[in-house]
Amino acid sequence: RGGAVVSTLDGLAWTPLCCAVSPGETQLAVGASDNKIYFYTIAEDGTLAEDGEYSGHRGAVQCVAFSPDGSQTASGDSNRDVQVVDAASKESVVRGQWCFHTSTINSVAWSPDGTRVASGSVDENIFVWTVATPRRRANFPFAHTDGVNAVVWASDDTIISAGNDG
């Protein structure tokens, strides 16, 4: 905070690959090489306390993002699956239904209204998923030559993405 390191995670038996802080800055989610998401509570002074884990992924967790209200995380893995997890219970909300990418997922982002998740992948596709109706999706194929590196919502109906287009 304020440019100073206030906490570190040392001596881990897994490799952290990505992380996200909840909107209220009270929780940290860390995606890991061992296919898990590790949750930590962030104290007022910035110190971290373990707060559970989610082990539903079948590939290394490459990206994670908190919903706008901080109640859920969306995550993408190297096994091409996007999942939604309840941040309090650490239970899956959506699992095994958003597997339409054909390669590693590089980025996930929540819509500002918290109803949809966008995902971008090495496979050059962007998908938009609806949490309330998990089978509903929109696909934007070949969004970026050589893969989608990042997706972010500019508004509830506009997505910005970055890729390896040169």
JSON list of C-alpha atoms in Angstrom, two decimals:
[
{"chain": "A", "resi": 1, "resn": "ARG", "atom": "CA", "xyz": [0.00, 0.00, 0.00]},
{"chain": "A", "resi": 2, "resn": "GLY", "atom": "CA", "xyz": [1.26, 3.40, -0.84]},
{"chain": "A", "resi": 3, "resn": "GLY", "atom": "CA", "xyz": [4.08, 1.75, -2.77]},
{"chain": "A", "resi": 4, "resn": "ALA", "atom": "CA", "xyz": [5.20, -0.42, 0.15]},
{"chain": "A", "resi": 5, "resn": "VAL", "atom": "CA", "xyz": [5.07, -4.21, 0.46]},
{"chain": "A", "resi": 6, "resn": "VAL", "atom": "CA", "xyz": [2.75, -5.07, 3.36]},
{"chain": "A", "resi": 7, "resn": "SER", "atom": "CA", "xyz": [2.55, -8.85, 3.02]},
{"chain": "A", "resi": 8, "resn": "THR", "atom": "CA", "xyz": [4.11, -11.73, 1.11]},
{"chain": "A", "resi": 9, "resn": "LEU", "atom": "CA", "xyz": [3.35, -15.41, 0.63]},
{"chain": "A", "resi": 10, "resn": "ASP", "atom": "CA", "xyz": [6.55, -17.34, 1.32]},
{"chain": "A", "resi": 11, "resn": "GLY", "atom": "CA", "xyz": [7.37, -21.06, 1.34]},
{"chain": "A", "resi": 12, "resn": "LEU", "atom": "CA", "xyz": [4.48, -22.13, -0.84]},
{"chain": "A", "resi": 13, "resn": "ALA", "atom": "CA", "xyz": [4.25, -25.71, -2.11]},
{"chain": "A", "resi": 14, "resn": "TRP", "atom": "CA", "xyz": [2.62, -24.39, -5.29]},
{"chain": "A", "resi": 15, "resn": "THR", "atom": "CA", "xyz": [3.38, -21.69, -7.83]},
{"chain": "A", "resi": 16, "resn": "PRO", "atom": "CA", "xyz": [1.08, -18.64, -7.92]},
{"chain": "A", "resi": 17, "resn": "LEU", "atom": "CA", "xyz": [0.05, -17.83, -11.51]},
{"chain": "A", "resi": 18, "resn": "CYS", "atom": "CA", "xyz": [-2.50, -15.04, -11.05]},
{"chain": "A", "resi": 19, "resn": "CYS", "atom": "CA", "xyz": [-4.33, -13.12, -8.36]},
{"chain": "A", "resi": 20, "resn": "ALA", "atom": "CA", "xyz": [-7.27, -10.81, -7.75]},
{"chain": "A", "resi": 21, "resn": "VAL", "atom": "CA", "xyz": [-8.33, -8.57, -4.88]},
{"chain": "A", "resi": 22, "resn": "SER", "atom": "CA", "xyz": [-12.01, -8.22, -3.99]},
{"chain": "A", "resi": 23, "resn": "PRO", "atom": "CA", "xyz": [-13.66, -4.83, -4.58]},
{"chain": "A", "resi": 24, "resn": "GLY", "atom": "CA", "xyz": [-13.69, -4.06, -0.85]},
{"chain": "A", "resi": 25, "resn": "GLU", "atom": "CA", "xyz": [-10.03, -5.10, -0.56]},
{"chain": "A", "resi": 26, "resn": "THR", "atom": "CA", "xyz": [-10.93, -7.68, 2.11]},
{"chain": "A", "resi": 27, "resn": "GLN", "atom": "CA", "xyz": [-10.16, -10.87, 0.19]},
{"chain": "A", "resi": 28, "resn": "LEU", "atom": "CA", "xyz": [-7.39, -12.13, -2.09]},
{"chain": "A", "resi": 29, "resn": "ALA", "atom": "CA", "xyz": [-7.78, -15.01, -4.54]},
{"chain": "A", "resi": 30, "resn": "VAL", "atom": "CA", "xyz": [-4.64, -16.66, -5.93]},
{"chain": "A", "resi": 31, "resn": "GLY", "atom": "CA", "xyz": [-4.77, -19.03, -8.91]},
{"chain": "A", "resi": 32, "resn": "ALA", "atom": "CA", "xyz": [-2.12, -21.74, -8.75]},
{"chain": "A", "resi": 33, "resn": "SER", "atom": "CA", "xyz": [-0.17, -24.28, -10.74]},
{"chain": "A", "resi": 34, "resn": "ASP", "atom": "CA", "xyz": [-1.72, -27.12, -8.70]},
{"chain": "A", "resi": 35, "resn": "ASN", "atom": "CA", "xyz": [-5.19, -26.44, -10.19]},
{"chain": "A", "resi": 36, "resn": "LYS", "atom": "CA", "xyz": [-6.48, -24.64, -7.09]},
{"chain": "A", "resi": 37, "resn": "ILE", "atom": "CA", "xyz": [-7.61, -21.18, -6.06]},
{"chain": "A", "resi": 38, "resn": "TYR", "atom": "CA", "xyz": [-6.34, -20.14, -2.64]},
{"chain": "A", "resi": 39, "resn": "PHE", "atom": "CA", "xyz": [-8.33, -17.54, -0.71]},
{"chain": "A", "resi": 40, "resn": "TYR", "atom": "CA", "xyz": [-6.91, -15.15, 1.89]},
{"chain": "A", "resi": 41, "resn": "THR", "atom": "CA", "xyz": [-8.51, -12.57, 4.15]},
{"chain": "A", "resi": 42, "resn": "ILE", "atom": "CA", "xyz": [-6.78, -9.20, 4.00]},
{"chain": "A", "resi": 43, "resn": "ALA", "atom": "CA", "xyz": [-6.52, -7.52, 7.42]},
{"chain": "A", "resi": 44, "resn": "GLU", "atom": "CA", "xyz": [-6.61, -3.75, 7.95]},
{"chain": "A", "resi": 45, "resn": "ASP", "atom": "CA", "xyz": [-2.80, -3.70, 8.16]},
{"chain": "A", "resi": 46, "resn": "GLY", "atom": "CA", "xyz": [-2.53, -5.69, 4.92]},
{"chain": "A", "resi": 47, "resn": "THR", "atom": "CA", "xyz": [-1.47, -8.99, 6.44]},
{"chain": "A", "resi": 48, "resn": "LEU", "atom": "CA", "xyz": [-2.95, -12.13, 4.94]},
{"chain": "A", "resi": 49, "resn": "ALA", "atom": "CA", "xyz": [-4.72, -15.04, 6.65]},
{"chain": "A", "resi": 50, "resn": "GLU", "atom": "CA", "xyz": [-5.62, -18.28, 4.88]},
{"chain": "A", "resi": 51, "resn": "ASP", "atom": "CA", "xyz": [-9.35, -18.48, 4.20]},
{"chain": "A", "resi": 52, "resn": "GLY", "atom": "CA", "xyz": [-9.84, -21.76, 2.31]},
{"chain": "A", "resi": 53, "resn": "GLU", "atom": "CA", "xyz": [-9.32, -23.09, -1.17]},
{"chain": "A", "resi": 54, "resn": "TYR", "atom": "CA", "xyz": [-11.23, -24.26, -4.21]},
{"chain": "A", "resi": 55, "resn": "SER", "atom": "CA", "xyz": [-10.01, -27.40, -5.98]},
{"chain": "A", "resi": 56, "resn": "GLY", "atom": "CA", "xyz": [-12.50, -27.85, -8.84]},
{"chain": "A", "resi": 57, "resn": "HIS", "atom": "CA", "xyz": [-10.20, -27.01, -11.75]},
{"chain": "A", "resi": 58, "resn": "ARG", "atom": "CA", "xyz": [-8.51, -29.74, -13.80]},
{"chain": "A", "resi": 59, "resn": "GLY", "atom": "CA", "xyz": [-5.77, -27.47, -15.12]},
{"chain": "A", "resi": 60, "resn": "ALA", "atom": "CA", "xyz": [-3.51, -24.76, -13.75]},
{"chain": "A", "resi": 61, "resn": "VAL", "atom": "CA", "xyz": [-5.54, -21.66, -12.88]},
{"chain": "A", "resi": 62, "resn": "GLN", "atom": "CA", "xyz": [-4.28, -19.00, -15.31]},
{"chain": "A", "resi": 63, "resn": "CYS", "atom": "CA", "xyz": [-6.62, -16.10, -14.45]},
{"chain": "A", "resi": 64, "resn": "VAL", "atom": "CA", "xyz": [-9.05, -15.10, -11.73]},
{"chain": "A", "resi": 65, "resn": "ALA", "atom": "CA", "xyz": [-11.36, -12.10, -11.14]},
{"chain": "A", "resi": 66, "resn": "PHE", "atom": "CA", "xyz": [-13.83, -11.10, -8.44]},
{"chain": "A", "resi": 67, "resn": "SER", "atom": "CA", "xyz": [-17.39, -10.16, -9.33]},
{"chain": "A", "resi": 68, "resn": "PRO", "atom": "CA", "xyz": [-18.25, -6.47, -8.85]},
{"chain": "A", "resi": 69, "resn": "ASP", "atom": "CA", "xyz": [-19.93, -7.21, -5.50]},
{"chain": "A", "resi": 70, "resn": "GLY", "atom": "CA", "xyz": [-17.08, -9.51, -4.40]},
{"chain": "A", "resi": 71, "resn": "SER", "atom": "CA", "xyz": [-19.37, -12.49, -3.79]},
{"chain": "A", "resi": 72, "resn": "GLN", "atom": "CA", "xyz": [-17.96, -14.70, -6.56]},
{"chain": "A", "resi": 73, "resn": "THR", "atom": "CA", "xyz": [-14.83, -15.33, -8.57]},
{"chain": "A", "resi": 74, "resn": "ALA", "atom": "CA", "xyz": [-14.54, -16.29, -12.21]},
{"chain": "A", "resi": 75, "resn": "SER", "atom": "CA", "xyz": [-11.45, -18.24, -13.20]},
{"chain": "A", "resi": 76, "resn": "GLY", "atom": "CA", "xyz": [-9.96, -19.82, -16.30]},
{"chain": "A", "resi": 77, "resn": "ASP", "atom": "CA", "xyz": [-7.51, -22.69, -16.54]},
{"chain": "A", "resi": 78, "resn": "SER", "atom": "CA", "xyz": [-5.02, -24.38, -18.82]},
{"chain": "A", "resi": 79, "resn": "ASN", "atom": "CA", "xyz": [-7.56, -27.14, -19.47]},
{"chain": "A", "resi": 80, "resn": "ARG", "atom": "CA", "xyz": [-9.82, -24.57, -21.24]},
{"chain": "A", "resi": 81, "resn": "ASP", "atom": "CA", "xyz": [-12.50, -24.38, -18.54]},
{"chain": "A", "resi": 82, "resn": "VAL", "atom": "CA", "xyz": [-14.06, -21.21, -17.11]},
{"chain": "A", "resi": 83, "resn": "GLN", "atom": "CA", "xyz": [-15.62, -21.59, -13.66]},
{"chain": "A", "resi": 84, "resn": "VAL", "atom": "CA", "xyz": [-17.51, -19.44, -11.16]},
{"chain": "A", "resi": 85, "resn": "VAL", "atom": "CA", "xyz": [-16.95, -19.97, -7.42]},
{"chain": "A", "resi": 86, "resn": "ASP", "atom": "CA", "xyz": [-18.80, -18.59, -4.40]},
{"chain": "A", "resi": 87, "resn": "ALA", "atom": "CA", "xyz": [-16.14, -16.58, -2.54]},
{"chain": "A", "resi": 88, "resn": "ALA", "atom": "CA", "xyz": [-17.66, -17.26, 0.90]},
{"chain": "A", "resi": 89, "resn": "SER", "atom": "CA", "xyz": [-18.36, -21.00, 0.72]},
{"chain": "A", "resi": 90, "resn": "LYS", "atom": "CA", "xyz": [-15.63, -21.84, -1.84]},
{"chain": "A", "resi": 91, "resn": "GLU", "atom": "CA", "xyz": [-18.22, -23.99, -3.68]},
{"chain": "A", "resi": 92, "resn": "SER", "atom": "CA", "xyz": [-18.70, -24.02, -7.44]},
{"chain": "A", "resi": 93, "resn": "VAL", "atom": "CA", "xyz": [-21.54, -22.02, -8.96]},
{"chain": "A", "resi": 94, "resn": "VAL", "atom": "CA", "xyz": [-20.68, -22.89, -12.58]},
{"chain": "A", "resi": 95, "resn": "ARG", "atom": "CA", "xyz": [-18.37, -25.81, -13.32]},
{"chain": "A", "resi": 96, "resn": "GLY", "atom": "CA", "xyz": [-17.89, -27.98, -16.40]},
{"chain": "A", "resi": 97, "resn": "GLN", "atom": "CA", "xyz": [-20.37, -25.99, -18.50]},
{"chain": "A", "resi": 98, "resn": "TRP", "atom": "CA", "xyz": [-18.12, -23.29, -19.92]},
{"chain": "A", "resi": 99, "resn": "CYS", "atom": "CA", "xyz": [-15.60, -25.52, -21.75]},
{"chain": "A", "resi": 100, "resn": "PHE", "atom": "CA", "xyz": [-15.92, -24.22, -25.30]},
{"chain": "A", "resi": 101, "resn": "HIS", "atom": "CA", "xyz": [-12.45, -22.73, -25.63]},
{"chain": "A", "resi": 102, "resn": "THR", "atom": "CA", "xyz": [-9.97, -25.03, -27.34]},
{"chain": "A", "resi": 103, "resn": "SER", "atom": "CA", "xyz": [-6.86, -23.87, -25.49]},
{"chain": "A", "resi": 104, "resn": "THR", "atom": "CA", "xyz": [-5.58, -22.17, -22.33]},
{"chain": "A", "resi": 105, "resn": "ILE", "atom": "CA", "xyz": [-7.69, -19.29, -21.02]},
{"chain": "A", "resi": 106, "resn": "ASN", "atom": "CA", "xyz": [-5.63, -16.15, -20.51]},
{"chain": "A", "resi": 107, "resn": "SER", "atom": "CA", "xyz": [-8.18, -13.72, -19.12]},
{"chain": "A", "resi": 108, "resn": "VAL", "atom": "CA", "xyz": [-11.60, -13.49, -17.47]},
{"chain": "A", "resi": 109, "resn": "ALA", "atom": "CA", "xyz": [-13.58, -10.35, -16.61]},
{"chain": "A", "resi": 110, "resn": "TRP", "atom": "CA", "xyz": [-16.97, -9.64, -15.04]},
{"chain": "A", "resi": 111, "resn": "SER", "atom": "CA", "xyz": [-19.49, -7.28, -16.61]},
{"chain": "A", "resi": 112, "resn": "PRO", "atom": "CA", "xyz": [-20.10, -4.21, -14.43]},
{"chain": "A", "resi": 113, "resn": "ASP", "atom": "CA", "xyz": [-23.59, -5.49, -13.55]},
{"chain": "A", "resi": 114, "resn": "GLY", "atom": "CA", "xyz": [-22.14, -8.84, -12.44]},
{"chain": "A", "resi": 115, "resn": "THR", "atom": "CA", "xyz": [-24.39, -10.95, -14.68]},
{"chain": "A", "resi": 116, "resn": "ARG", "atom": "CA", "xyz": [-21.85, -12.02, -17.32]},
{"chain": "A", "resi": 117, "resn": "VAL", "atom": "CA", "xyz": [-18.27, -13.17, -17.62]},
{"chain": "A", "resi": 118, "resn": "ALA", "atom": "CA", "xyz": [-16.05, -12.65, -20.66]},
{"chain": "A", "resi": 119, "resn": "SER", "atom": "CA", "xyz": [-13.15, -15.01, -21.34]},
{"chain": "A", "resi": 120, "resn": "GLY", "atom": "CA", "xyz": [-10.25, -14.75, -23.76]},
{"chain": "A", "resi": 121, "resn": "SER", "atom": "CA", "xyz": [-8.01, -17.59, -24.83]},
{"chain": "A", "resi": 122, "resn": "VAL", "atom": "CA", "xyz": [-4.94, -18.63, -26.75]},
{"chain": "A", "resi": 123, "resn": "ASP", "atom": "CA", "xyz": [-7.46, -20.09, -29.22]},
{"chain": "A", "resi": 124, "resn": "GLU", "atom": "CA", "xyz": [-8.20, -16.54, -30.54]},
{"chain": "A", "resi": 125, "resn": "ASN", "atom": "CA", "xyz": [-11.80, -16.59, -29.24]},
{"chain": "A", "resi": 126, "resn": "ILE", "atom": "CA", "xyz": [-13.71, -14.43, -26.79]},
{"chain": "A", "resi": 127, "resn": "PHE", "atom": "CA", "xyz": [-16.76, -15.95, -25.13]},
{"chain": "A", "resi": 128, "resn": "VAL", "atom": "CA", "xyz": [-19.37, -14.11, -23.09]},
{"chain": "A", "resi": 129, "resn": "TRP", "atom": "CA", "xyz": [-21.13, -16.30, -20.52]},
{"chain": "A", "resi": 130, "resn": "THR", "atom": "CA", "xyz": [-24.32, -15.62, -18.57]},
{"chain": "A", "resi": 131, "resn": "VAL", "atom": "CA", "xyz": [-24.15, -16.71, -14.92]},
{"chain": "A", "resi": 132, "resn": "ALA", "atom": "CA", "xyz": [-27.92, -17.08, -14.39]},
{"chain": "A", "resi": 133, "resn": "THR", "atom": "CA", "xyz": [-28.29, -19.25, -17.50]},
{"chain": "A", "resi": 134, "resn": "PRO", "atom": "CA", "xyz": [-24.94, -21.07, -17.84]},
{"chain": "A", "resi": 135, "resn": "ARG", "atom": "CA", "xyz": [-25.77, -22.71, -21.16]},
{"chain": "A", "resi": 136, "resn": "ARG", "atom": "CA", "xyz": [-26.21, -19.29, -22.77]},
{"chain": "A", "resi": 137, "resn": "ARG", "atom": "CA", "xyz": [-23.12, -17.86, -24.42]},
{"chain": "A", "resi": 138, "resn": "ALA", "atom": "CA", "xyz": [-21.94, -15.60, -27.22]},
{"chain": "A", "resi": 139, "resn": "ASN", "atom": "CA", "xyz": [-18.79, -16.32, -29.21]},
{"chain": "A", "resi": 140, "resn": "PHE", "atom": "CA", "xyz": [-16.53, -13.85, -30.98]},
{"chain": "A", "resi": 141, "resn": "PRO", "atom": "CA", "xyz": [-14.27, -16.13, -33.03]},
{"chain": "A", "resi": 142, "resn": "PHE", "atom": "CA", "xyz": [-10.84, -15.08, -34.26]},
{"chain": "A", "resi": 143, "resn": "ALA", "atom": "CA", "xyz": [-10.91, -11.93, -32.12]},
{"chain": "A", "resi": 144, "resn": "HIS", "atom": "CA", "xyz": [-7.10, -11.74, -32.18]},
{"chain": "A", "resi": 145, "resn": "THR", "atom": "CA", "xyz": [-4.62, -13.54, -34.38]},
{"chain": "A", "resi": 146, "resn": "ASP", "atom": "CA", "xyz": [-2.30, -15.67, -32.23]},
{"chain": "A", "resi": 147, "resn": "GLY", "atom": "CA", "xyz": [-4.51, -15.43, -29.16]},
{"chain": "A", "resi": 148, "resn": "VAL", "atom": "CA", "xyz": [-6.42, -13.18, -26.78]},
{"chain": "A", "resi": 149, "resn": "ASN", "atom": "CA", "xyz": [-4.28, -11.91, -23.91]},
{"chain": "A", "resi": 150, "resn": "ALA", "atom": "CA", "xyz": [-6.79, -9.80, -21.99]},
{"chain": "A", "resi": 151, "resn": "VAL", "atom": "CA", "xyz": [-10.47, -8.90, -21.82]},
{"chain": "A", "resi": 152, "resn": "VAL", "atom": "CA", "xyz": [-12.12, -6.10, -19.82]},
{"chain": "A", "resi": 153, "resn": "TRP", "atom": "CA", "xyz": [-15.60, -4.63, -19.80]},
{"chain": "A", "resi": 154, "resn": "ALA", "atom": "CA", "xyz": [-15.85, -0.90, -20.61]},
{"chain": "A", "resi": 155, "resn": "SER", "atom": "CA", "xyz": [-19.61, -0.96, -19.90]},
{"chain": "A", "resi": 156, "resn": "ASP", "atom": "CA", "xyz": [-22.38, -3.55, -19.63]},
{"chain": "A", "resi": 157, "resn": "ASP", "atom": "CA", "xyz": [-22.42, -3.91, -23.42]},
{"chain": "A", "resi": 158, "resn": "THR", "atom": "CA", "xyz": [-18.83, -3.16, -24.48]},
{"chain": "A", "resi": 159, "resn": "ILE", "atom": "CA", "xyz": [-15.76, -5.39, -24.16]},
{"chain": "A", "resi": 160, "resn": "ILE", "atom": "CA", "xyz": [-12.19, -4.28, -24.82]},
{"chain": "A", "resi": 161, "resn": "SER", "atom": "CA", "xyz": [-9.60, -6.93, -25.62]},
{"chain": "A", "resi": 162, "resn": "ALA", "atom": "CA", "xyz": [-5.88, -7.18, -26.32]},
{"chain": "A", "resi": 163, "resn": "GLY", "atom": "CA", "xyz": [-4.06, -9.82, -28.29]},
{"chain": "A", "resi": 164, "resn": "ASN", "atom": "CA", "xyz": [-1.02, -10.84, -30.26]},
{"chain": "A", "resi": 165, "resn": "ASP", "atom": "CA", "xyz": [-2.04, -9.09, -33.47]},
{"chain": "A", "resi": 166, "resn": "GLY", "atom": "CA", "xyz": [1.33, -7.46, -33.92]}
]
